[in-house]
Short mmCIF file of N, CA and C in Angstrom, two decimals:
data_model
loop_
_atom_site.label_atom_id
_atom_site.label_comp_id
_atom_site.label_asym_id
_atom_site.label_seq_id
_atom_site.Cartn_x
_atom_site.Cartn_y
_atom_site.Cartn_z
N MET A 81 -5.38 19.68 -1.20
CA MET A 81 -4.92 18.35 -0.86
C MET A 81 -6.11 17.40 -0.65
N GLN A 82 -7.13 17.88 0.07
CA GLN A 82 -8.31 17.04 0.31
C GLN A 82 -9.00 16.67 -1.00
N ALA A 83 -9.01 17.61 -1.95
CA ALA A 83 -9.64 17.32 -3.25
C ALA A 83 -8.87 16.23 -3.98
N LEU A 84 -7.56 16.30 -3.95
CA LEU A 84 -6.74 15.27 -4.59
C LEU A 84 -6.96 13.92 -3.95
N LEU A 85 -6.93 13.87 -2.63
CA LEU A 85 -7.16 12.61 -1.92
C LEU A 85 -8.54 12.04 -2.23
N ALA A 86 -9.54 12.90 -2.29
CA ALA A 86 -10.90 12.44 -2.58
C ALA A 86 -10.98 11.86 -3.99
N LEU A 87 -10.40 12.53 -4.96
CA LEU A 87 -10.45 12.05 -6.35
C LEU A 87 -9.76 10.70 -6.48
N VAL A 88 -8.57 10.59 -5.93
CA VAL A 88 -7.84 9.32 -6.02
C VAL A 88 -8.59 8.24 -5.25
N GLY A 89 -9.09 8.58 -4.08
CA GLY A 89 -9.86 7.61 -3.28
C GLY A 89 -11.10 7.09 -3.99
N GLU A 90 -11.64 7.91 -4.91
CA GLU A 90 -12.81 7.50 -5.69
C GLU A 90 -12.43 6.75 -6.95
N GLY A 91 -11.13 6.57 -7.18
CA GLY A 91 -10.70 5.79 -8.33
C GLY A 91 -10.17 6.59 -9.50
N VAL A 92 -10.08 7.90 -9.38
CA VAL A 92 -9.47 8.72 -10.43
C VAL A 92 -7.96 8.67 -10.18
N LEU A 93 -7.28 7.71 -10.81
CA LEU A 93 -5.89 7.44 -10.47
C LEU A 93 -4.91 8.47 -11.01
N ARG A 94 -5.31 9.23 -12.02
CA ARG A 94 -4.44 10.26 -12.57
C ARG A 94 -5.23 11.57 -12.70
N PRO A 95 -5.61 12.16 -11.57
CA PRO A 95 -6.41 13.38 -11.65
C PRO A 95 -5.58 14.53 -12.23
N THR A 96 -6.24 15.35 -13.00
CA THR A 96 -5.59 16.51 -13.59
C THR A 96 -5.69 17.68 -12.61
N ALA A 97 -4.87 18.68 -12.85
CA ALA A 97 -4.94 19.89 -12.02
C ALA A 97 -6.32 20.52 -12.15
N GLU A 98 -6.91 20.44 -13.32
CA GLU A 98 -8.25 20.98 -13.53
C GLU A 98 -9.28 20.25 -12.66
N GLN A 99 -9.18 18.93 -12.59
CA GLN A 99 -10.12 18.16 -11.77
C GLN A 99 -9.95 18.50 -10.29
N VAL A 100 -8.68 18.63 -9.86
CA VAL A 100 -8.41 18.97 -8.46
C VAL A 100 -9.00 20.35 -8.16
N ALA A 101 -8.77 21.30 -9.04
CA ALA A 101 -9.28 22.66 -8.83
C ALA A 101 -10.80 22.66 -8.77
N GLU A 102 -11.43 21.95 -9.70
CA GLU A 102 -12.89 21.90 -9.71
C GLU A 102 -13.43 21.29 -8.43
N ARG A 103 -12.84 20.18 -7.99
CA ARG A 103 -13.30 19.51 -6.77
C ARG A 103 -13.11 20.43 -5.56
N ALA A 104 -12.00 21.16 -5.53
CA ALA A 104 -11.71 22.04 -4.39
C ALA A 104 -12.50 23.35 -4.45
N GLY A 105 -13.10 23.62 -5.61
CA GLY A 105 -13.86 24.85 -5.75
C GLY A 105 -12.97 26.08 -5.86
N VAL A 106 -11.78 25.90 -6.46
CA VAL A 106 -10.83 27.00 -6.62
C VAL A 106 -10.39 27.06 -8.07
N GLY A 107 -9.69 28.12 -8.41
CA GLY A 107 -9.13 28.22 -9.74
C GLY A 107 -7.87 27.38 -9.86
N ILE A 108 -7.52 27.07 -11.09
CA ILE A 108 -6.35 26.22 -11.31
C ILE A 108 -5.07 26.88 -10.81
N ARG A 109 -5.01 28.22 -10.88
CA ARG A 109 -3.81 28.91 -10.38
C ARG A 109 -3.64 28.71 -8.88
N THR A 110 -4.73 28.59 -8.17
CA THR A 110 -4.64 28.35 -6.73
C THR A 110 -4.00 26.99 -6.45
N VAL A 111 -4.34 26.01 -7.25
CA VAL A 111 -3.72 24.68 -7.09
C VAL A 111 -2.22 24.81 -7.24
N PHE A 112 -1.78 25.54 -8.27
CA PHE A 112 -0.35 25.66 -8.52
C PHE A 112 0.35 26.62 -7.56
N ARG A 113 -0.41 27.43 -6.84
CA ARG A 113 0.20 28.23 -5.77
C ARG A 113 0.57 27.35 -4.59
N HIS A 114 -0.23 26.32 -4.36
CA HIS A 114 0.05 25.40 -3.25
C HIS A 114 1.07 24.33 -3.64
N PHE A 115 1.02 23.90 -4.88
CA PHE A 115 1.90 22.83 -5.37
C PHE A 115 2.49 23.28 -6.70
N SER A 116 3.80 23.48 -6.72
CA SER A 116 4.42 24.02 -7.93
C SER A 116 4.46 23.00 -9.06
N ASP A 117 4.41 21.72 -8.71
CA ASP A 117 4.44 20.69 -9.75
C ASP A 117 3.82 19.41 -9.20
N MET A 118 3.72 18.40 -10.04
CA MET A 118 3.13 17.13 -9.63
C MET A 118 3.95 16.46 -8.53
N GLU A 119 5.25 16.62 -8.57
CA GLU A 119 6.10 16.01 -7.54
C GLU A 119 5.70 16.54 -6.16
N GLY A 120 5.37 17.83 -6.08
CA GLY A 120 4.92 18.41 -4.82
C GLY A 120 3.61 17.80 -4.34
N LEU A 121 2.73 17.50 -5.28
CA LEU A 121 1.48 16.82 -4.92
C LEU A 121 1.76 15.42 -4.38
N PHE A 122 2.67 14.71 -5.03
CA PHE A 122 3.01 13.35 -4.58
C PHE A 122 3.59 13.39 -3.17
N VAL A 123 4.47 14.35 -2.92
CA VAL A 123 5.09 14.48 -1.60
C VAL A 123 4.02 14.73 -0.54
N ALA A 124 3.11 15.65 -0.82
CA ALA A 124 2.05 15.99 0.14
C ALA A 124 1.12 14.80 0.37
N MET A 125 0.73 14.12 -0.70
CA MET A 125 -0.17 12.98 -0.57
C MET A 125 0.53 11.86 0.22
N ASP A 126 1.79 11.62 -0.05
CA ASP A 126 2.53 10.59 0.65
C ASP A 126 2.62 10.90 2.15
N ALA A 127 2.94 12.13 2.49
CA ALA A 127 3.04 12.51 3.90
C ALA A 127 1.72 12.28 4.63
N HIS A 128 0.63 12.63 3.98
CA HIS A 128 -0.68 12.42 4.57
C HIS A 128 -0.96 10.93 4.79
N LEU A 129 -0.66 10.13 3.78
CA LEU A 129 -0.94 8.69 3.87
C LEU A 129 -0.07 8.00 4.91
N VAL A 130 1.20 8.40 4.98
CA VAL A 130 2.09 7.81 5.99
C VAL A 130 1.54 8.07 7.38
N GLU A 131 1.14 9.31 7.62
CA GLU A 131 0.61 9.67 8.94
C GLU A 131 -0.69 8.92 9.25
N GLU A 132 -1.53 8.78 8.26
CA GLU A 132 -2.85 8.18 8.46
C GLU A 132 -2.82 6.65 8.43
N ALA A 133 -2.06 6.07 7.53
CA ALA A 133 -2.16 4.62 7.28
C ALA A 133 -1.09 3.77 7.96
N LEU A 134 0.08 4.33 8.20
CA LEU A 134 1.14 3.51 8.79
C LEU A 134 0.75 2.88 10.12
N PRO A 135 -0.01 3.57 10.97
CA PRO A 135 -0.45 2.91 12.21
C PRO A 135 -1.29 1.66 11.98
N ILE A 136 -2.01 1.59 10.88
CA ILE A 136 -2.78 0.38 10.56
C ILE A 136 -1.82 -0.78 10.34
N LEU A 137 -0.76 -0.53 9.61
CA LEU A 137 0.23 -1.57 9.33
C LEU A 137 0.98 -1.97 10.59
N GLN A 138 1.40 -1.00 11.35
CA GLN A 138 2.28 -1.27 12.48
C GLN A 138 1.55 -1.66 13.75
N GLY A 139 0.24 -1.59 13.74
CA GLY A 139 -0.52 -1.97 14.93
C GLY A 139 -0.63 -3.47 15.09
N GLY A 140 -1.33 -3.88 16.09
CA GLY A 140 -1.58 -5.30 16.30
C GLY A 140 -0.61 -5.94 17.27
N GLU A 141 -1.12 -6.91 17.98
CA GLU A 141 -0.30 -7.64 18.95
C GLU A 141 0.45 -8.76 18.25
N ARG A 142 1.73 -8.78 18.42
CA ARG A 142 2.58 -9.81 17.80
C ARG A 142 2.85 -10.89 18.84
N ARG A 143 1.80 -11.59 19.18
CA ARG A 143 1.94 -12.65 20.18
C ARG A 143 1.13 -13.86 19.73
N GLY A 144 1.39 -14.96 20.40
CA GLY A 144 0.71 -16.20 20.06
C GLY A 144 1.62 -17.10 19.26
N GLY A 145 1.07 -18.22 18.86
CA GLY A 145 1.83 -19.18 18.07
C GLY A 145 2.04 -18.68 16.64
N LEU A 146 2.85 -19.41 15.92
CA LEU A 146 3.20 -19.03 14.56
C LEU A 146 1.95 -18.89 13.67
N SER A 147 1.06 -19.85 13.70
CA SER A 147 -0.16 -19.77 12.88
C SER A 147 -1.04 -18.60 13.27
N GLU A 148 -1.16 -18.36 14.55
CA GLU A 148 -1.98 -17.24 15.02
C GLU A 148 -1.39 -15.91 14.55
N ARG A 149 -0.08 -15.76 14.65
CA ARG A 149 0.56 -14.52 14.19
C ARG A 149 0.47 -14.38 12.67
N ALA A 150 0.59 -15.50 11.95
CA ALA A 150 0.48 -15.45 10.48
C ALA A 150 -0.91 -15.01 10.05
N ARG A 151 -1.94 -15.52 10.72
CA ARG A 151 -3.31 -15.09 10.42
C ARG A 151 -3.50 -13.60 10.71
N ALA A 152 -3.01 -13.17 11.85
CA ALA A 152 -3.13 -11.76 12.22
C ALA A 152 -2.38 -10.87 11.23
N LEU A 153 -1.23 -11.31 10.79
CA LEU A 153 -0.45 -10.55 9.81
C LEU A 153 -1.19 -10.43 8.49
N ALA A 154 -1.77 -11.52 8.01
CA ALA A 154 -2.52 -11.48 6.75
C ALA A 154 -3.71 -10.52 6.87
N ALA A 155 -4.41 -10.55 7.97
CA ALA A 155 -5.55 -9.66 8.18
C ALA A 155 -5.10 -8.21 8.28
N ARG A 156 -4.00 -7.97 8.96
CA ARG A 156 -3.48 -6.60 9.13
C ARG A 156 -3.05 -6.04 7.78
N ARG A 157 -2.34 -6.85 6.99
CA ARG A 157 -1.92 -6.39 5.66
C ARG A 157 -3.13 -6.07 4.79
N ALA A 158 -4.13 -6.92 4.81
CA ALA A 158 -5.32 -6.68 3.99
C ALA A 158 -6.00 -5.38 4.40
N ALA A 159 -6.12 -5.12 5.69
CA ALA A 159 -6.74 -3.88 6.16
C ALA A 159 -5.92 -2.67 5.71
N PHE A 160 -4.62 -2.78 5.80
CA PHE A 160 -3.73 -1.70 5.37
C PHE A 160 -3.87 -1.45 3.87
N PHE A 161 -3.84 -2.53 3.09
CA PHE A 161 -3.94 -2.38 1.64
C PHE A 161 -5.32 -1.87 1.22
N GLU A 162 -6.37 -2.27 1.93
CA GLU A 162 -7.70 -1.74 1.64
C GLU A 162 -7.69 -0.22 1.78
N HIS A 163 -6.99 0.25 2.80
CA HIS A 163 -6.96 1.68 3.07
C HIS A 163 -6.14 2.46 2.02
N ILE A 164 -5.01 1.91 1.63
CA ILE A 164 -4.11 2.66 0.73
C ILE A 164 -4.28 2.28 -0.74
N GLY A 165 -5.12 1.30 -1.05
CA GLY A 165 -5.23 0.76 -2.40
C GLY A 165 -5.28 1.78 -3.52
N PRO A 166 -6.23 2.68 -3.53
CA PRO A 166 -6.31 3.62 -4.66
C PRO A 166 -5.08 4.52 -4.77
N TYR A 167 -4.51 4.90 -3.63
CA TYR A 167 -3.36 5.79 -3.63
C TYR A 167 -2.10 5.06 -4.11
N LYS A 168 -1.98 3.80 -3.73
CA LYS A 168 -0.85 3.01 -4.20
C LYS A 168 -0.95 2.77 -5.70
N ARG A 169 -2.16 2.47 -6.18
CA ARG A 169 -2.35 2.28 -7.63
C ARG A 169 -2.01 3.57 -8.38
N SER A 170 -2.45 4.69 -7.86
CA SER A 170 -2.15 5.98 -8.48
C SER A 170 -0.65 6.22 -8.52
N GLY A 171 0.02 5.97 -7.41
CA GLY A 171 1.46 6.16 -7.35
C GLY A 171 2.21 5.24 -8.29
N THR A 172 1.73 4.02 -8.44
CA THR A 172 2.36 3.07 -9.34
C THR A 172 2.30 3.56 -10.78
N GLN A 173 1.18 4.17 -11.16
CA GLN A 173 1.05 4.70 -12.52
C GLN A 173 2.02 5.86 -12.77
N GLU A 174 2.31 6.61 -11.74
CA GLU A 174 3.17 7.79 -11.90
C GLU A 174 4.63 7.52 -11.55
N ARG A 175 4.91 6.38 -10.97
CA ARG A 175 6.26 6.10 -10.44
C ARG A 175 7.34 6.17 -11.50
N TRP A 176 7.08 5.77 -12.71
CA TRP A 176 8.09 5.72 -13.75
C TRP A 176 8.70 7.09 -14.04
N ARG A 177 7.95 8.16 -13.74
CA ARG A 177 8.49 9.49 -14.03
C ARG A 177 8.72 10.34 -12.79
N SER A 178 8.61 9.74 -11.64
CA SER A 178 8.76 10.49 -10.39
C SER A 178 9.89 9.91 -9.54
N PRO A 179 11.01 10.61 -9.44
CA PRO A 179 12.08 10.13 -8.56
C PRO A 179 11.60 9.97 -7.11
N PHE A 180 10.74 10.86 -6.66
CA PHE A 180 10.22 10.75 -5.29
C PHE A 180 9.45 9.45 -5.11
N LEU A 181 8.54 9.15 -6.04
CA LEU A 181 7.73 7.93 -5.91
C LEU A 181 8.58 6.67 -6.05
N GLN A 182 9.62 6.71 -6.85
CA GLN A 182 10.54 5.58 -6.96
C GLN A 182 11.22 5.32 -5.61
N LYS A 183 11.70 6.39 -5.01
CA LYS A 183 12.36 6.27 -3.71
C LYS A 183 11.37 5.79 -2.65
N GLN A 184 10.17 6.36 -2.64
CA GLN A 184 9.17 5.96 -1.66
C GLN A 184 8.77 4.49 -1.82
N ASN A 185 8.69 4.01 -3.06
CA ASN A 185 8.33 2.62 -3.28
C ASN A 185 9.41 1.69 -2.72
N ARG A 186 10.66 2.04 -2.93
CA ARG A 186 11.74 1.21 -2.36
C ARG A 186 11.63 1.19 -0.84
N GLY A 187 11.33 2.34 -0.24
CA GLY A 187 11.15 2.39 1.21
C GLY A 187 9.94 1.60 1.66
N PHE A 188 8.88 1.65 0.90
CA PHE A 188 7.65 0.91 1.20
C PHE A 188 7.94 -0.60 1.25
N VAL A 189 8.69 -1.08 0.27
CA VAL A 189 9.04 -2.50 0.24
C VAL A 189 9.87 -2.87 1.46
N ARG A 190 10.81 -2.02 1.84
CA ARG A 190 11.63 -2.29 3.03
C ARG A 190 10.80 -2.29 4.30
N VAL A 191 9.83 -1.38 4.40
CA VAL A 191 8.95 -1.35 5.57
C VAL A 191 8.14 -2.63 5.66
N LEU A 192 7.61 -3.09 4.53
CA LEU A 192 6.84 -4.35 4.54
C LEU A 192 7.71 -5.54 4.91
N GLU A 193 8.93 -5.55 4.42
CA GLU A 193 9.85 -6.65 4.76
C GLU A 193 10.16 -6.65 6.26
N ALA A 194 10.45 -5.49 6.83
CA ALA A 194 10.74 -5.41 8.26
C ALA A 194 9.52 -5.80 9.08
N ASP A 195 8.33 -5.39 8.63
CA ASP A 195 7.10 -5.75 9.32
C ASP A 195 6.89 -7.26 9.31
N LEU A 196 7.15 -7.88 8.18
CA LEU A 196 7.03 -9.34 8.08
C LEU A 196 7.94 -10.03 9.09
N ARG A 197 9.17 -9.58 9.15
CA ARG A 197 10.14 -10.21 10.06
C ARG A 197 9.83 -9.90 11.52
N ASP A 198 9.16 -8.78 11.76
CA ASP A 198 8.73 -8.45 13.12
C ASP A 198 7.61 -9.41 13.57
N TRP A 199 6.68 -9.68 12.67
CA TRP A 199 5.59 -10.60 12.99
C TRP A 199 6.07 -12.05 13.06
N LEU A 200 7.01 -12.40 12.18
CA LEU A 200 7.46 -13.79 12.08
C LEU A 200 8.98 -13.86 12.22
N PRO A 201 9.51 -13.69 13.43
CA PRO A 201 10.96 -13.72 13.62
C PRO A 201 11.59 -15.08 13.26
N GLU A 202 10.76 -16.11 13.15
CA GLU A 202 11.25 -17.44 12.76
C GLU A 202 11.87 -17.41 11.37
N LEU A 203 11.58 -16.40 10.58
CA LEU A 203 12.14 -16.31 9.23
C LEU A 203 13.66 -16.13 9.23
N ALA A 204 14.20 -15.70 10.36
CA ALA A 204 15.65 -15.46 10.43
C ALA A 204 16.45 -16.70 10.02
N GLY A 205 15.99 -17.86 10.36
CA GLY A 205 16.71 -19.08 10.03
C GLY A 205 16.12 -19.85 8.86
N ALA A 206 15.15 -19.27 8.20
CA ALA A 206 14.45 -19.96 7.10
C ALA A 206 15.20 -19.82 5.79
N PRO A 207 14.97 -20.75 4.87
CA PRO A 207 15.55 -20.60 3.53
C PRO A 207 15.07 -19.30 2.88
N SER A 208 15.94 -18.66 2.14
CA SER A 208 15.60 -17.36 1.55
C SER A 208 14.39 -17.46 0.61
N GLU A 209 14.25 -18.58 -0.08
CA GLU A 209 13.10 -18.70 -1.00
C GLU A 209 11.78 -18.73 -0.25
N LEU A 210 11.76 -19.24 0.97
CA LEU A 210 10.55 -19.24 1.77
C LEU A 210 10.21 -17.81 2.20
N ALA A 211 11.21 -17.08 2.65
CA ALA A 211 10.99 -15.67 3.01
C ALA A 211 10.54 -14.87 1.79
N ASP A 212 11.14 -15.13 0.64
CA ASP A 212 10.75 -14.43 -0.59
C ASP A 212 9.30 -14.72 -0.95
N ALA A 213 8.90 -15.97 -0.81
CA ALA A 213 7.52 -16.35 -1.13
C ALA A 213 6.53 -15.68 -0.18
N LEU A 214 6.87 -15.62 1.11
CA LEU A 214 6.00 -14.95 2.07
C LEU A 214 5.90 -13.46 1.78
N GLU A 215 7.02 -12.85 1.43
CA GLU A 215 6.99 -11.43 1.08
C GLU A 215 6.07 -11.19 -0.11
N MET A 216 6.15 -12.07 -1.10
CA MET A 216 5.30 -11.91 -2.28
C MET A 216 3.82 -12.09 -1.91
N MET A 217 3.51 -13.11 -1.14
CA MET A 217 2.11 -13.37 -0.79
C MET A 217 1.50 -12.26 0.05
N LEU A 218 2.35 -11.55 0.79
CA LEU A 218 1.87 -10.48 1.65
C LEU A 218 2.15 -9.09 1.06
N SER A 219 2.36 -9.06 -0.24
CA SER A 219 2.66 -7.79 -0.92
C SER A 219 1.37 -7.10 -1.37
N PHE A 220 1.49 -5.81 -1.65
CA PHE A 220 0.37 -5.07 -2.21
C PHE A 220 -0.06 -5.70 -3.53
N GLU A 221 0.90 -6.11 -4.34
CA GLU A 221 0.60 -6.64 -5.67
C GLU A 221 -0.25 -7.91 -5.58
N ALA A 222 0.06 -8.79 -4.63
CA ALA A 222 -0.75 -10.01 -4.47
C ALA A 222 -2.16 -9.64 -4.01
N TRP A 223 -2.25 -8.75 -3.02
CA TRP A 223 -3.56 -8.31 -2.54
C TRP A 223 -4.35 -7.66 -3.67
N ASP A 224 -3.70 -6.79 -4.45
CA ASP A 224 -4.38 -6.07 -5.52
C ASP A 224 -4.86 -7.02 -6.61
N ARG A 225 -4.08 -8.03 -6.90
CA ARG A 225 -4.49 -9.03 -7.89
C ARG A 225 -5.79 -9.71 -7.45
N LEU A 226 -5.84 -10.09 -6.18
CA LEU A 226 -7.04 -10.73 -5.66
C LEU A 226 -8.24 -9.79 -5.68
N ARG A 227 -8.03 -8.55 -5.27
CA ARG A 227 -9.14 -7.59 -5.17
C ARG A 227 -9.57 -7.06 -6.53
N THR A 228 -8.60 -6.74 -7.39
CA THR A 228 -8.92 -6.07 -8.65
C THR A 228 -9.13 -7.05 -9.79
N ASP A 229 -8.14 -7.88 -10.05
CA ASP A 229 -8.21 -8.78 -11.20
C ASP A 229 -9.14 -9.96 -10.97
N GLN A 230 -9.07 -10.53 -9.77
CA GLN A 230 -9.93 -11.67 -9.48
C GLN A 230 -11.27 -11.24 -8.88
N ARG A 231 -11.40 -9.99 -8.58
CA ARG A 231 -12.64 -9.38 -8.08
C ARG A 231 -13.18 -10.04 -6.82
N LEU A 232 -12.27 -10.39 -5.92
CA LEU A 232 -12.70 -10.96 -4.65
C LEU A 232 -13.05 -9.85 -3.68
N GLY A 233 -14.01 -10.11 -2.83
CA GLY A 233 -14.37 -9.15 -1.79
C GLY A 233 -13.31 -9.16 -0.69
N PRO A 234 -13.40 -8.22 0.23
CA PRO A 234 -12.40 -8.13 1.29
C PRO A 234 -12.26 -9.42 2.12
N ALA A 235 -13.37 -10.01 2.54
CA ALA A 235 -13.30 -11.21 3.38
C ALA A 235 -12.66 -12.38 2.63
N ARG A 236 -13.05 -12.56 1.39
CA ARG A 236 -12.49 -13.67 0.61
C ARG A 236 -11.01 -13.43 0.30
N THR A 237 -10.63 -12.18 0.12
CA THR A 237 -9.22 -11.85 -0.10
C THR A 237 -8.40 -12.21 1.13
N VAL A 238 -8.89 -11.83 2.30
CA VAL A 238 -8.18 -12.17 3.54
C VAL A 238 -8.07 -13.69 3.67
N ALA A 239 -9.14 -14.40 3.36
CA ALA A 239 -9.12 -15.87 3.46
C ALA A 239 -8.09 -16.47 2.51
N ALA A 240 -8.02 -15.95 1.30
CA ALA A 240 -7.05 -16.47 0.33
C ALA A 240 -5.62 -16.19 0.78
N LEU A 241 -5.38 -14.97 1.24
CA LEU A 241 -4.03 -14.63 1.73
C LEU A 241 -3.67 -15.48 2.93
N GLU A 242 -4.61 -15.61 3.85
CA GLU A 242 -4.37 -16.41 5.04
C GLU A 242 -4.03 -17.86 4.68
N HIS A 243 -4.78 -18.41 3.76
CA HIS A 243 -4.55 -19.80 3.34
C HIS A 243 -3.14 -19.97 2.77
N ALA A 244 -2.75 -19.08 1.89
CA ALA A 244 -1.42 -19.15 1.28
C ALA A 244 -0.32 -18.95 2.31
N VAL A 245 -0.49 -17.98 3.19
CA VAL A 245 0.53 -17.69 4.20
C VAL A 245 0.65 -18.87 5.18
N LEU A 246 -0.47 -19.45 5.58
CA LEU A 246 -0.41 -20.59 6.50
C LEU A 246 0.28 -21.79 5.85
N ALA A 247 0.05 -21.99 4.57
CA ALA A 247 0.73 -23.09 3.86
C ALA A 247 2.25 -22.85 3.86
N LEU A 248 2.65 -21.61 3.68
CA LEU A 248 4.08 -21.30 3.65
C LEU A 248 4.71 -21.39 5.03
N VAL A 249 4.03 -20.85 6.06
CA VAL A 249 4.64 -20.88 7.40
C VAL A 249 4.67 -22.29 7.97
N ALA A 250 3.89 -23.19 7.42
CA ALA A 250 3.93 -24.59 7.86
C ALA A 250 5.31 -25.19 7.59
N GLU A 251 6.07 -24.58 6.67
CA GLU A 251 7.43 -25.05 6.37
C GLU A 251 8.48 -24.54 7.35
N LEU A 252 8.08 -23.62 8.22
CA LEU A 252 9.06 -23.08 9.19
C LEU A 252 9.35 -24.05 10.31
#
């Protein structure tokens, strides 16, 4: 499991069983003794990430004014996405053929939505398109676009997200 996490964390988004075995210093049969198939690897990796990364997302004080909470939320999301980025990208590549990853992604989106509403309860009375826009701006996909496609560093990514989120919450 540690070998798989290390490979994906280093950017090998679709590691082979051979690569995992080599990194772990074991034979390929040993890998398949622990994990009968790729779905088993996804389940194990997901369990590890949930235990390790979910506290990053769910932490933080949800107090202060609307702008203060929006800034804190943008920073918290960026820290969370920085931590899970390679694993989420890997899962996205495999999701089309993995029922487990499809289900987990739906759950992930629901967790992010609930977290948004926890930080910004004012959304309860807001127009749905405003809530939809905030969800998009605070999504993994928006963060990943800034980090990967636009090649922004972590601080500039947080600043861009914060700017967009503050513009949207100004409508609340």
